[in-house]
Amino acid sequence: RHSAVGAAFDRNGYVRRRELHQMRAPLADPPPLRETPVGIVVRPFVVGRDEQAWLAVNAAAFAALPDQGNWTSADLESREAEAWFDADGLLMAWRDDDLAGFHWTKVHPDGTGEVYVLAVAPSAQGTGLGAVLLQLGLAHLYRRGCREVLLYVDATNTAAIALYERSGFADHDLDVLWSRADPASSTGSVSKT
Protein backbone atom coordinates (compact mmCIF):
# COMPACT_ATOMS: atom_id res chain seq x y z
CA ARG A 1 0.00 0.00 0.00
CA HIS A 2 3.01 2.22 0.38
CA SER A 3 4.86 1.03 -2.70
CA ALA A 4 7.18 3.40 -4.56
CA VAL A 5 5.62 2.00 -7.73
CA GLY A 6 2.20 3.17 -6.61
CA ALA A 7 3.50 6.66 -5.86
CA ALA A 8 5.10 6.80 -9.32
CA PHE A 9 1.81 5.80 -10.95
CA ASP A 10 0.03 8.53 -8.95
CA ARG A 11 2.54 11.17 -10.05
CA ASN A 12 2.28 10.17 -13.70
CA GLY A 13 -1.47 10.45 -14.15
CA TYR A 14 -2.57 6.88 -13.41
CA VAL A 15 -5.51 5.99 -11.19
CA ARG A 16 -6.40 2.81 -9.31
CA ARG A 17 -9.06 0.90 -11.25
CA ARG A 18 -9.18 -2.27 -9.23
CA GLU A 19 -7.66 -3.72 -6.07
CA LEU A 20 -7.39 -7.44 -5.40
CA HIS A 21 -6.55 -8.46 -1.84
CA GLN A 22 -4.70 -11.66 -1.09
CA MET A 23 -5.72 -12.78 2.39
CA ARG A 24 -4.27 -15.64 4.42
CA ALA A 25 -5.16 -17.58 7.53
CA PRO A 26 -3.44 -20.31 9.52
CA LEU A 27 -5.23 -23.65 9.69
CA ALA A 28 -3.61 -25.19 12.75
CA ASP A 29 -6.81 -26.81 14.01
CA PRO A 30 -9.92 -28.15 12.33
CA PRO A 31 -12.31 -25.22 11.84
CA PRO A 32 -15.51 -25.18 13.88
CA LEU A 33 -18.45 -26.20 11.73
CA ARG A 34 -21.67 -24.23 11.58
CA GLU A 35 -25.18 -25.57 11.30
CA THR A 36 -26.28 -25.85 7.68
CA PRO A 37 -29.40 -23.77 6.89
CA VAL A 38 -32.65 -25.75 6.87
CA GLY A 39 -33.35 -27.41 3.54
CA ILE A 40 -29.74 -27.22 2.30
CA VAL A 41 -27.81 -30.37 1.37
CA VAL A 42 -24.08 -30.05 0.69
CA ARG A 43 -22.33 -32.61 -1.48
CA PRO A 44 -19.27 -32.75 -3.76
CA PHE A 45 -19.40 -31.61 -7.39
CA VAL A 46 -20.30 -34.30 -9.94
CA VAL A 47 -18.36 -33.93 -13.19
CA GLY A 48 -20.63 -34.14 -16.21
CA ARG A 49 -23.77 -33.27 -14.23
CA ASP A 50 -23.24 -30.07 -12.21
CA GLU A 51 -21.51 -27.76 -14.70
CA GLN A 52 -24.54 -25.75 -15.88
CA ALA A 53 -25.82 -25.16 -12.36
CA TRP A 54 -22.33 -24.06 -11.29
CA LEU A 55 -22.01 -21.67 -14.24
CA ALA A 56 -25.43 -20.12 -13.53
CA VAL A 57 -24.71 -19.43 -9.85
CA ASN A 58 -21.17 -18.23 -10.63
CA ALA A 59 -22.57 -15.76 -13.20
CA ALA A 60 -25.27 -14.48 -10.84
CA ALA A 61 -23.00 -14.17 -7.80
CA PHE A 62 -20.21 -12.41 -9.73
CA ALA A 63 -22.30 -10.30 -12.12
CA ALA A 64 -20.32 -7.20 -11.10
CA LEU A 65 -16.95 -8.91 -11.68
CA PRO A 66 -16.87 -9.98 -15.34
CA ASP A 67 -13.53 -11.79 -15.15
CA GLN A 68 -15.16 -14.29 -12.76
CA GLY A 69 -18.83 -13.98 -13.67
CA ASN A 70 -18.32 -14.49 -17.41
CA TRP A 71 -16.88 -18.00 -17.18
CA THR A 72 -17.97 -20.29 -20.00
CA SER A 73 -18.33 -24.06 -20.19
CA ALA A 74 -14.88 -24.15 -21.79
CA ASP A 75 -13.38 -22.18 -18.87
CA LEU A 76 -14.88 -24.62 -16.37
CA GLU A 77 -13.85 -27.68 -18.35
CA SER A 78 -10.28 -26.42 -18.60
CA ARG A 79 -10.14 -26.19 -14.77
CA GLU A 80 -11.59 -29.70 -14.47
CA ALA A 81 -8.69 -30.93 -16.64
CA GLU A 82 -6.04 -29.38 -14.36
CA ALA A 83 -3.94 -31.73 -12.22
CA TRP A 84 -5.00 -29.88 -9.05
CA PHE A 85 -8.75 -30.30 -9.71
CA ASP A 86 -10.48 -32.30 -6.97
CA ALA A 87 -14.23 -32.79 -7.34
CA ASP A 88 -14.45 -33.61 -3.62
CA GLY A 89 -13.04 -30.15 -2.91
CA LEU A 90 -15.81 -28.41 -4.85
CA LEU A 91 -18.67 -28.37 -2.37
CA MET A 92 -22.14 -27.77 -3.80
CA ALA A 93 -25.01 -26.56 -1.59
CA TRP A 94 -28.40 -27.59 -2.95
CA ARG A 95 -31.94 -26.63 -1.97
CA ASP A 96 -34.00 -29.30 -3.73
CA ASP A 97 -32.93 -29.05 -7.39
CA ASP A 98 -31.56 -25.51 -7.12
CA LEU A 99 -27.92 -24.75 -6.46
CA ALA A 100 -27.78 -22.25 -3.59
CA GLY A 101 -24.00 -21.84 -3.44
CA PHE A 102 -20.63 -23.52 -3.68
CA HIS A 103 -17.10 -23.47 -2.29
CA TRP A 104 -14.34 -24.55 -4.64
CA THR A 105 -11.09 -25.30 -2.85
CA LYS A 106 -7.63 -25.85 -4.26
CA VAL A 107 -4.40 -27.32 -2.89
CA HIS A 108 -1.16 -25.80 -4.17
CA PRO A 109 1.95 -27.96 -4.74
CA ASP A 110 3.54 -26.53 -1.56
CA GLY A 111 0.54 -27.71 0.50
CA THR A 112 -1.09 -24.29 0.89
CA GLY A 113 -4.84 -24.44 0.58
CA GLU A 114 -6.91 -21.92 -1.33
CA VAL A 115 -10.47 -20.68 -1.22
CA TYR A 116 -10.52 -20.76 -5.01
CA VAL A 117 -14.12 -19.59 -5.51
CA LEU A 118 -16.83 -19.13 -2.90
CA ALA A 119 -20.26 -18.01 -4.06
CA VAL A 120 -23.84 -17.88 -2.84
CA ALA A 121 -26.76 -17.49 -5.24
CA PRO A 122 -28.52 -14.12 -4.83
CA SER A 123 -31.67 -15.96 -3.67
CA ALA A 124 -29.73 -17.55 -0.77
CA GLN A 125 -27.69 -14.54 0.34
CA GLY A 126 -28.24 -13.43 3.91
CA THR A 127 -28.94 -16.98 5.15
CA GLY A 128 -25.48 -17.65 6.58
CA LEU A 129 -24.75 -20.15 3.81
CA GLY A 130 -21.50 -18.39 2.82
CA ALA A 131 -20.06 -18.89 6.31
CA VAL A 132 -21.18 -22.53 6.34
CA LEU A 133 -19.58 -23.22 2.96
CA LEU A 134 -16.39 -21.43 3.97
CA GLN A 135 -16.04 -23.59 7.10
CA LEU A 136 -16.85 -26.81 5.24
CA GLY A 137 -14.23 -25.99 2.61
CA LEU A 138 -11.64 -25.15 5.26
CA ALA A 139 -12.40 -28.47 6.98
CA HIS A 140 -11.81 -30.24 3.66
CA LEU A 141 -8.46 -28.44 3.23
CA TYR A 142 -7.48 -29.32 6.80
CA ARG A 143 -8.18 -33.01 6.10
CA ARG A 144 -5.99 -32.70 3.00
CA GLY A 145 -3.11 -31.55 5.23
CA CYS A 146 -3.22 -27.81 4.54
CA ARG A 147 -2.08 -25.68 7.47
CA GLU A 148 -2.33 -22.32 5.74
CA VAL A 149 -5.05 -21.05 3.41
CA LEU A 150 -5.03 -18.14 0.99
CA LEU A 151 -7.70 -16.44 -1.07
CA TYR A 152 -8.12 -13.52 -3.42
CA VAL A 153 -10.99 -11.07 -3.05
CA ASP A 154 -11.89 -7.88 -4.89
CA ALA A 155 -11.75 -4.80 -2.67
CA THR A 156 -15.31 -3.89 -3.66
CA ASN A 157 -16.66 -7.15 -2.18
CA THR A 158 -16.88 -5.80 1.35
CA ALA A 159 -19.32 -8.49 2.53
CA ALA A 160 -16.87 -11.24 1.55
CA ILE A 161 -13.94 -9.40 3.15
CA ALA A 162 -15.91 -9.09 6.40
CA LEU A 163 -16.75 -12.83 6.30
CA TYR A 164 -13.11 -13.73 5.75
CA GLU A 165 -11.88 -11.42 8.51
CA ARG A 166 -14.41 -12.95 10.95
CA SER A 167 -13.00 -16.35 9.97
CA GLY A 168 -9.40 -15.40 10.83
CA PHE A 169 -8.11 -14.20 7.44
CA ALA A 170 -5.89 -11.12 7.27
CA ASP A 171 -4.43 -9.08 4.43
CA HIS A 172 -1.23 -10.55 3.05
CA ASP A 173 -0.72 -8.76 -0.29
CA LEU A 174 -2.47 -6.36 -2.63
CA ASP A 175 -2.52 -6.27 -6.44
CA VAL A 176 -3.59 -2.99 -8.02
CA LEU A 177 -4.73 -2.43 -11.59
CA TRP A 178 -3.70 1.05 -12.66
CA SER A 179 -4.75 2.87 -15.81
CA ARG A 180 -4.39 6.34 -17.24
CA ALA A 181 -6.81 8.87 -15.80
CA ASP A 182 -7.58 9.85 -19.41
CA PRO A 183 -10.61 7.69 -20.31
CA ALA A 184 -9.50 7.58 -23.97
CA SER A 185 -6.39 5.69 -22.89
CA SER A 186 -6.73 1.93 -22.69
CA THR A 187 -3.29 1.29 -21.22
CA GLY A 188 -3.17 -0.36 -17.87
CA SER A 189 -0.65 -1.86 -15.52
CA VAL A 190 -0.80 -4.14 -12.53
CA SER A 191 1.48 -3.65 -9.56
CA LYS A 192 1.92 -5.08 -6.12
CA THR A 193 1.69 -2.39 -3.47
XYZ file of N, CA and C in Angstrom:
579
model
N 0.811 -1.194 0.000
C 0.000 0.000 0.000
C 0.849 1.250 0.000
N 2.099 1.079 0.364
C 3.006 2.217 0.384
C 4.139 2.001 -0.598
N 3.854 1.364 -1.698
C 4.859 1.032 -2.696
C 5.331 2.275 -3.437
N 6.637 2.321 -3.731
C 7.184 3.399 -4.557
C 6.583 3.348 -5.954
N 6.241 2.140 -6.417
C 5.624 1.998 -7.730
C 4.268 2.703 -7.742
N 3.500 2.515 -6.691
C 2.201 3.172 -6.608
C 2.330 4.685 -6.611
N 3.280 5.206 -5.873
C 3.495 6.660 -5.855
C 3.884 7.168 -7.239
N 4.703 6.403 -7.962
C 5.102 6.799 -9.315
C 3.896 6.807 -10.253
N 3.024 5.810 -10.132
C 1.812 5.804 -10.950
C 0.957 7.039 -10.639
N 0.806 7.347 -9.351
C 0.027 8.526 -8.951
C 0.582 9.798 -9.591
N 1.897 9.959 -9.512
C 2.542 11.170 -10.049
C 2.425 11.280 -11.562
N 2.273 10.166 -12.238
C 2.285 10.166 -13.698
C 0.900 10.024 -14.324
N -0.137 10.369 -13.570
C -1.469 10.446 -14.152
C -2.234 9.140 -14.224
N -1.832 8.137 -13.450
C -2.568 6.883 -13.407
C -3.507 6.885 -12.198
N -4.584 6.133 -12.306
C -5.514 5.986 -11.189
C -5.743 4.502 -10.925
N -6.084 4.193 -9.685
C -6.399 2.812 -9.312
C -7.755 2.445 -9.898
N -7.793 1.364 -10.673
C -9.055 0.905 -11.253
C -9.611 -0.299 -10.511
N -8.717 -1.080 -9.940
C -9.179 -2.269 -9.227
C -8.114 -2.696 -8.229
N -8.563 -3.175 -7.082
C -7.660 -3.722 -6.069
C -8.107 -5.139 -5.746
N -7.128 -6.037 -5.715
C -7.392 -7.438 -5.405
C -6.549 -7.814 -4.195
N -7.234 -8.088 -3.085
C -6.553 -8.461 -1.844
C -6.207 -9.947 -1.868
N -5.005 -10.274 -1.435
C -4.700 -11.659 -1.085
C -4.755 -11.706 0.438
N -5.595 -12.604 0.952
C -5.723 -12.775 2.392
C -5.247 -14.183 2.737
N -4.743 -14.334 3.956
C -4.272 -15.639 4.417
C -4.718 -15.891 5.849
N -4.817 -17.175 6.163
C -5.162 -17.577 7.527
C -4.443 -18.870 7.855
N -3.995 -19.014 9.111
C -3.443 -20.306 9.525
C -4.575 -21.305 9.676
N -4.227 -22.576 9.535
C -5.229 -23.647 9.691
C -4.612 -24.715 10.591
N -4.292 -24.301 11.816
C -3.606 -25.188 12.754
C -4.539 -26.231 13.352
N -5.809 -25.906 13.418
C -6.806 -26.807 14.011
C -7.971 -26.957 13.039
N -8.725 -28.034 13.166
C -9.923 -28.152 12.331
C -10.858 -26.979 12.621
N -11.419 -26.356 11.587
C -12.312 -25.220 11.842
C -13.617 -25.680 12.473
N -14.201 -24.832 13.313
C -15.507 -25.178 13.885
C -16.553 -25.157 12.774
N -17.430 -26.143 12.774
C -18.455 -26.205 11.734
C -19.729 -25.541 12.217
N -20.408 -24.905 11.292
C -21.673 -24.229 11.579
C -22.828 -25.121 11.147
N -23.981 -24.823 11.681
C -25.184 -25.572 11.298
C -25.615 -25.144 9.904
N -25.844 -26.119 9.043
C -26.285 -25.849 7.682
C -27.715 -25.330 7.700
N -28.017 -24.275 6.917
C -29.403 -23.773 6.890
C -30.404 -24.876 6.540
N -31.593 -24.764 7.095
C -32.649 -25.753 6.874
C -32.925 -25.885 5.377
N -33.018 -27.131 4.932
C -33.355 -27.406 3.543
C -32.165 -27.460 2.603
N -30.957 -27.211 3.117
C -29.739 -27.224 2.296
C -29.015 -28.557 2.466
N -28.625 -29.154 1.369
C -27.806 -30.373 1.367
C -26.511 -30.044 0.640
N -25.390 -30.328 1.289
C -24.076 -30.050 0.692
C -23.454 -31.374 0.284
N -22.989 -31.415 -0.965
C -22.327 -32.615 -1.478
C -21.247 -32.187 -2.464
N -20.306 -33.086 -2.781
C -19.271 -32.747 -3.757
C -19.832 -32.587 -5.173
N -19.113 -31.838 -5.971
C -19.401 -31.614 -7.389
C -19.368 -32.950 -8.134
N -20.278 -33.111 -9.088
C -20.297 -34.297 -9.935
C -19.969 -33.852 -11.360
N -18.796 -34.277 -11.839
C -18.364 -33.926 -13.192
C -19.338 -34.515 -14.203
N -19.712 -33.704 -15.185
C -20.634 -34.141 -16.212
C -22.097 -33.919 -15.874
N -22.384 -33.493 -14.631
C -23.770 -33.269 -14.226
C -24.005 -31.855 -13.678
N -23.017 -31.305 -12.965
C -23.242 -30.068 -12.207
C -22.741 -28.799 -12.890
N -22.156 -28.921 -14.079
C -21.513 -27.764 -14.699
C -22.469 -26.597 -14.950
N -23.640 -26.859 -15.530
C -24.540 -25.753 -15.883
C -25.072 -25.044 -14.642
N -25.371 -25.783 -13.601
C -25.825 -25.160 -12.356
C -24.714 -24.304 -11.764
N -23.475 -24.825 -11.800
C -22.335 -24.059 -11.287
C -22.158 -22.772 -12.074
N -22.187 -22.857 -13.392
C -22.010 -21.671 -14.236
C -23.090 -20.625 -13.961
N -24.331 -21.057 -13.773
C -25.430 -20.119 -13.531
C -25.248 -19.372 -12.207
N -24.899 -20.088 -11.144
C -24.706 -19.429 -9.845
C -23.456 -18.561 -9.886
N -22.391 -19.033 -10.511
C -21.175 -18.232 -10.633
C -21.470 -16.910 -11.347
N -22.228 -16.967 -12.448
C -22.571 -15.755 -13.204
C -23.420 -14.798 -12.373
N -24.391 -15.339 -11.642
C -25.270 -14.484 -10.841
C -24.531 -13.866 -9.663
N -23.711 -14.654 -8.989
C -23.004 -14.170 -7.803
C -21.922 -13.154 -8.153
N -21.317 -13.296 -9.339
C -20.214 -12.410 -9.731
C -20.585 -11.527 -10.919
N -21.850 -11.131 -10.998
C -22.300 -10.305 -12.124
C -21.518 -9.000 -12.216
N -21.068 -8.463 -11.095
C -20.321 -7.196 -11.101
C -18.832 -7.388 -11.371
N -18.375 -8.624 -11.441
C -16.954 -8.914 -11.684
C -16.849 -9.803 -12.917
N -16.808 -9.197 -14.109
C -16.874 -9.981 -15.345
C -15.778 -11.028 -15.507
N -14.576 -10.782 -14.977
C -13.527 -11.793 -15.152
C -13.883 -13.102 -14.459
N -14.695 -13.071 -13.423
C -15.156 -14.292 -12.764
C -16.557 -14.667 -13.240
N -17.443 -13.707 -13.340
C -18.831 -13.982 -13.672
C -19.080 -14.407 -15.102
N -18.133 -14.148 -15.992
C -18.321 -14.488 -17.409
C -17.703 -15.823 -17.806
N -17.436 -16.689 -16.844
C -16.881 -17.999 -17.182
C -17.821 -18.741 -18.132
N -17.222 -19.467 -19.053
C -17.974 -20.287 -20.003
C -17.789 -21.764 -19.650
N -18.512 -22.615 -20.368
C -18.325 -24.061 -20.191
C -16.878 -24.447 -20.456
N -16.272 -23.838 -21.463
C -14.876 -24.146 -21.788
C -13.941 -23.747 -20.652
N -14.205 -22.601 -20.009
C -13.383 -22.181 -18.867
C -13.467 -23.206 -17.738
N -14.680 -23.646 -17.446
C -14.878 -24.619 -16.368
C -14.237 -25.955 -16.716
N -14.435 -26.407 -17.933
C -13.855 -27.683 -18.354
C -12.331 -27.650 -18.328
N -11.744 -26.504 -18.652
C -10.277 -26.421 -18.602
C -9.773 -26.554 -17.167
N -10.531 -26.034 -16.186
C -10.139 -26.194 -14.775
C -10.314 -27.649 -14.343
N -11.371 -28.298 -14.817
C -11.590 -29.704 -14.474
C -10.448 -30.583 -14.988
N -9.785 -30.153 -16.053
C -8.687 -30.930 -16.645
C -7.350 -30.679 -15.945
N -7.289 -29.687 -15.060
C -6.039 -29.378 -14.360
C -5.694 -30.488 -13.366
N -4.398 -30.688 -13.153
C -3.940 -31.728 -12.218
C -4.432 -31.464 -10.794
N -4.604 -30.203 -10.422
C -5.005 -29.877 -9.055
C -6.507 -30.059 -8.822
N -7.304 -30.221 -9.876
C -8.754 -30.298 -9.708
C -9.141 -31.499 -8.855
N -10.002 -31.269 -7.887
C -10.481 -32.303 -6.972
C -11.984 -32.093 -6.799
N -12.780 -32.947 -7.420
C -14.234 -32.789 -7.345
C -14.727 -32.819 -5.896
N -14.053 -33.575 -5.027
C -14.446 -33.615 -3.616
C -14.213 -32.279 -2.923
N -13.339 -31.464 -3.479
C -13.041 -30.147 -2.913
C -13.884 -29.032 -3.502
N -14.863 -29.389 -4.311
C -15.814 -28.413 -4.849
C -17.169 -28.761 -4.246
N -17.491 -28.062 -3.166
C -18.672 -28.370 -2.373
C -19.875 -27.599 -2.902
N -20.935 -28.334 -3.194
C -22.136 -27.771 -3.800
C -23.278 -27.810 -2.781
N -23.908 -26.667 -2.552
C -25.011 -26.558 -1.593
C -26.322 -26.479 -2.360
N -27.151 -27.479 -2.199
C -28.396 -27.586 -2.954
C -29.607 -27.383 -2.054
N -30.608 -26.701 -2.579
C -31.936 -26.633 -1.973
C -32.857 -27.273 -2.999
N -33.261 -28.492 -2.744
C -33.996 -29.298 -3.727
C -33.149 -29.405 -4.994
N -33.677 -28.954 -6.135
C -32.925 -29.049 -7.392
C -32.191 -27.767 -7.748
N -32.190 -26.798 -6.848
C -31.559 -25.505 -7.125
C -30.242 -25.385 -6.373
N -29.206 -24.993 -7.100
C -27.918 -24.755 -6.464
C -27.979 -23.421 -5.731
N -27.717 -23.450 -4.425
C -27.779 -22.251 -3.592
C -26.412 -21.613 -3.409
N -25.344 -22.381 -3.603
C -24.000 -21.844 -3.441
C -22.981 -22.946 -3.573
N -21.712 -22.537 -3.580
C -20.630 -23.516 -3.680
C -19.350 -22.947 -3.092
N -18.455 -23.836 -2.723
C -17.103 -23.468 -2.292
C -16.143 -24.400 -3.001
N -15.334 -23.815 -3.871
C -14.341 -24.554 -4.642
C -12.991 -24.327 -3.985
N -12.398 -25.391 -3.500
C -11.087 -25.302 -2.852
C -10.001 -25.803 -3.795
N -8.783 -25.456 -3.452
C -7.631 -25.847 -4.263
C -6.459 -26.081 -3.323
N -5.629 -27.078 -3.651
C -4.404 -27.315 -2.887
C -3.224 -27.054 -3.809
N -2.350 -26.140 -3.393
C -1.160 -25.801 -4.169
C -0.078 -26.856 -3.954
N 0.886 -26.954 -4.883
C 1.948 -27.959 -4.742
C 2.721 -27.872 -3.424
N 2.813 -26.664 -2.835
C 3.540 -26.529 -1.562
C 2.676 -26.878 -0.355
N 1.420 -27.311 -0.594
C 0.538 -27.705 0.503
C -0.346 -26.590 1.026
N -0.206 -25.388 0.487
C -1.085 -24.289 0.891
C -2.462 -24.515 0.284
N -3.486 -24.331 1.075
C -4.845 -24.438 0.577
C -5.313 -23.103 0.030
N -6.349 -23.159 -0.788
C -6.912 -21.920 -1.333
C -8.436 -21.996 -1.368
N -9.049 -20.898 -0.963
C -10.467 -20.681 -1.217
C -10.491 -20.181 -2.657
N -10.647 -21.101 -3.601
C -10.521 -20.764 -5.013
C -11.701 -19.919 -5.483
N -12.910 -20.384 -5.234
C -14.116 -19.593 -5.512
C -15.163 -19.963 -4.464
N -15.743 -18.948 -3.848
C -16.833 -19.135 -2.896
C -17.975 -18.233 -3.355
N -19.141 -18.805 -3.567
C -20.265 -18.008 -4.064
C -21.574 -18.515 -3.488
N -22.478 -17.569 -3.279
C -23.836 -17.880 -2.842
C -24.784 -17.247 -3.852
N -25.762 -18.008 -4.307
C -26.756 -17.486 -5.243
C -27.468 -16.295 -4.609
N -27.812 -15.281 -5.405
C -28.517 -14.121 -4.830
C -29.746 -14.507 -4.003
N -30.461 -15.545 -4.403
C -31.671 -15.964 -3.670
C -31.358 -16.550 -2.300
N -30.105 -16.946 -2.060
C -29.730 -17.550 -0.771
C -28.827 -16.638 0.059
N -28.541 -15.447 -0.424
C -27.693 -14.535 0.336
C -28.420 -14.062 1.584
N -27.660 -13.868 2.646
C -28.238 -13.435 3.911
C -28.711 -14.569 4.796
N -28.490 -15.817 4.375
C -28.943 -16.976 5.151
C -27.842 -17.572 6.024
N -26.612 -17.069 5.865
C -25.481 -17.653 6.580
C -24.819 -18.777 5.808
N -25.296 -19.050 4.595
C -24.747 -20.152 3.808
C -23.289 -19.914 3.442
N -22.902 -18.676 3.170
C -21.503 -18.395 2.822
C -20.553 -18.818 3.933
N -20.904 -18.507 5.173
C -20.062 -18.886 6.308
C -20.001 -20.401 6.473
N -21.139 -21.063 6.253
C -21.178 -22.532 6.340
C -20.273 -23.145 5.284
N -20.402 -22.678 4.044
C -19.583 -23.220 2.959
C -18.109 -22.932 3.181
N -17.790 -21.748 3.693
C -16.390 -21.431 3.975
C -15.824 -22.432 4.976
N -16.533 -22.671 6.064
C -16.043 -23.586 7.103
C -15.942 -25.020 6.580
N -16.912 -25.457 5.794
C -16.846 -26.811 5.238
C -15.647 -26.968 4.305
N -15.379 -25.943 3.495
C -14.226 -25.993 2.609
C -12.916 -25.975 3.377
N -12.847 -25.170 4.437
C -11.636 -25.146 5.263
C -11.424 -26.492 5.940
N -12.508 -27.141 6.375
C -12.396 -28.471 6.981
C -11.858 -29.469 5.956
N -12.318 -29.367 4.717
C -11.805 -30.242 3.657
C -10.306 -30.009 3.459
N -9.888 -28.747 3.409
C -8.464 -28.435 3.227
C -7.635 -28.936 4.411
N -8.175 -28.806 5.618
C -7.478 -29.317 6.803
C -7.265 -30.824 6.688
N -8.313 -31.550 6.272
C -8.181 -33.008 6.103
C -7.169 -33.361 5.017
N -6.981 -32.494 4.058
C -5.992 -32.705 2.999
C -4.582 -32.341 3.456
N -4.428 -31.858 4.693
C -3.108 -31.550 5.231
C -2.690 -30.100 5.128
N -3.558 -29.232 4.669
C -3.222 -27.808 4.543
C -3.211 -27.156 5.925
N -2.172 -26.380 6.192
C -2.077 -25.678 7.467
C -2.032 -24.168 7.286
N -2.156 -23.731 6.048
C -2.332 -22.319 5.739
C -3.241 -22.235 4.519
N -4.103 -21.219 4.504
C -5.051 -21.049 3.410
C -4.969 -19.612 2.913
N -5.006 -19.469 1.592
C -5.032 -18.142 0.993
C -6.289 -17.983 0.150
N -6.590 -16.748 -0.174
C -7.702 -16.444 -1.070
C -7.452 -15.077 -1.681
N -8.152 -14.822 -2.772
C -8.124 -13.522 -3.423
C -9.537 -12.976 -3.413
N -9.665 -11.689 -3.097
C -10.992 -11.068 -3.046
C -10.882 -9.632 -3.532
N -11.838 -9.238 -4.371
C -11.894 -7.882 -4.887
C -12.216 -6.925 -3.746
N -11.563 -5.772 -3.738
C -11.754 -4.795 -2.668
C -13.188 -4.291 -2.581
N -13.930 -4.357 -3.685
C -15.315 -3.888 -3.656
C -16.257 -4.887 -2.988
N -15.808 -6.109 -2.774
C -16.656 -7.147 -2.179
C -16.521 -7.100 -0.655
N -17.062 -6.043 -0.086
C -16.884 -5.801 1.348
C -17.555 -6.866 2.216
N -18.664 -7.432 1.747
C -19.322 -8.488 2.532
C -18.423 -9.713 2.628
N -17.771 -10.087 1.524
C -16.871 -11.239 1.554
C -15.655 -10.951 2.424
N -15.099 -9.744 2.316
C -13.941 -9.395 3.146
C -14.302 -9.504 4.619
N -15.479 -9.006 5.000
C -15.910 -9.092 6.400
C -16.053 -10.550 6.838
N -16.622 -11.399 5.985
C -16.747 -12.826 6.299
C -15.375 -13.441 6.520
N -14.444 -13.151 5.631
C -13.110 -13.734 5.748
C -12.394 -13.228 7.000
N -12.524 -11.954 7.301
C -11.883 -11.424 8.514
C -12.462 -12.076 9.764
N -13.782 -12.273 9.795
C -14.407 -12.952 10.955
C -13.914 -14.383 11.089
N -13.468 -14.958 9.973
C -13.002 -16.347 9.973
C -11.489 -16.454 10.145
N -10.819 -15.358 10.504
C -9.399 -15.400 10.831
C -8.446 -15.030 9.699
N -8.967 -14.612 8.547
C -8.106 -14.197 7.445
C -7.657 -12.759 7.645
N -6.438 -12.475 7.202
C -5.892 -11.120 7.271
C -5.202 -10.800 5.951
N -5.103 -9.509 5.654
C -4.431 -9.085 4.431
C -2.997 -9.580 4.404
N -2.598 -10.070 3.248
C -1.232 -10.552 3.046
C -0.540 -9.782 1.924
N -1.284 -9.446 0.867
C -0.721 -8.763 -0.292
C -1.853 -8.028 -1.004
N -1.482 -7.128 -1.896
C -2.471 -6.359 -2.633
C -1.969 -6.162 -4.052
N -2.790 -6.546 -5.031
C -2.516 -6.265 -6.441
C -3.420 -5.119 -6.852
N -2.846 -4.162 -7.581
C -3.592 -2.993 -8.018
C -3.519 -2.894 -9.533
N -4.676 -2.706 -10.157
C -4.728 -2.433 -11.586
C -4.785 -0.920 -11.747
N -3.783 -0.384 -12.412
C -3.698 1.055 -12.664
C -4.001 1.308 -14.131
N -4.597 2.453 -14.415
C -4.750 2.869 -15.806
C -4.682 4.389 -15.863
N -4.462 4.894 -17.061
C -4.391 6.345 -17.242
C -5.705 6.978 -16.813
N -5.613 8.145 -16.205
C -6.809 8.873 -15.802
C -7.606 9.302 -17.028
N -6.931 9.478 -18.158
C -7.581 9.853 -19.415
C -8.427 8.679 -19.889
N -9.769 8.833 -19.931
C -10.614 7.693 -20.313
C -10.372 7.192 -21.727
N -9.775 8.023 -22.596
C -9.500 7.584 -23.969
C -8.334 6.602 -24.010
N -7.541 6.584 -22.951
C -6.392 5.694 -22.895
C -6.816 4.324 -22.419
N -6.366 3.286 -23.098
C -6.726 1.926 -22.689
C -5.546 1.224 -22.045
N -4.461 1.939 -21.813
C -3.292 1.293 -21.215
C -3.535 1.070 -19.743
N -3.028 -0.029 -19.280
C -3.167 -0.359 -17.869
C -1.954 -1.118 -17.400
N -1.781 -1.160 -16.100
C -0.653 -1.864 -15.522
C -1.066 -2.404 -14.166
N -0.521 -3.541 -13.822
C -0.800 -4.143 -12.526
C 0.462 -4.076 -11.709
N 0.323 -3.675 -10.439
C 1.480 -3.650 -9.563
C 1.101 -4.208 -8.207
N 2.097 -4.669 -7.505
C 1.919 -5.078 -6.117
C 2.265 -3.864 -5.285
N 1.401 -3.535 -4.325
C 1.691 -2.394 -3.470
C 1.709 -2.818 -2.033
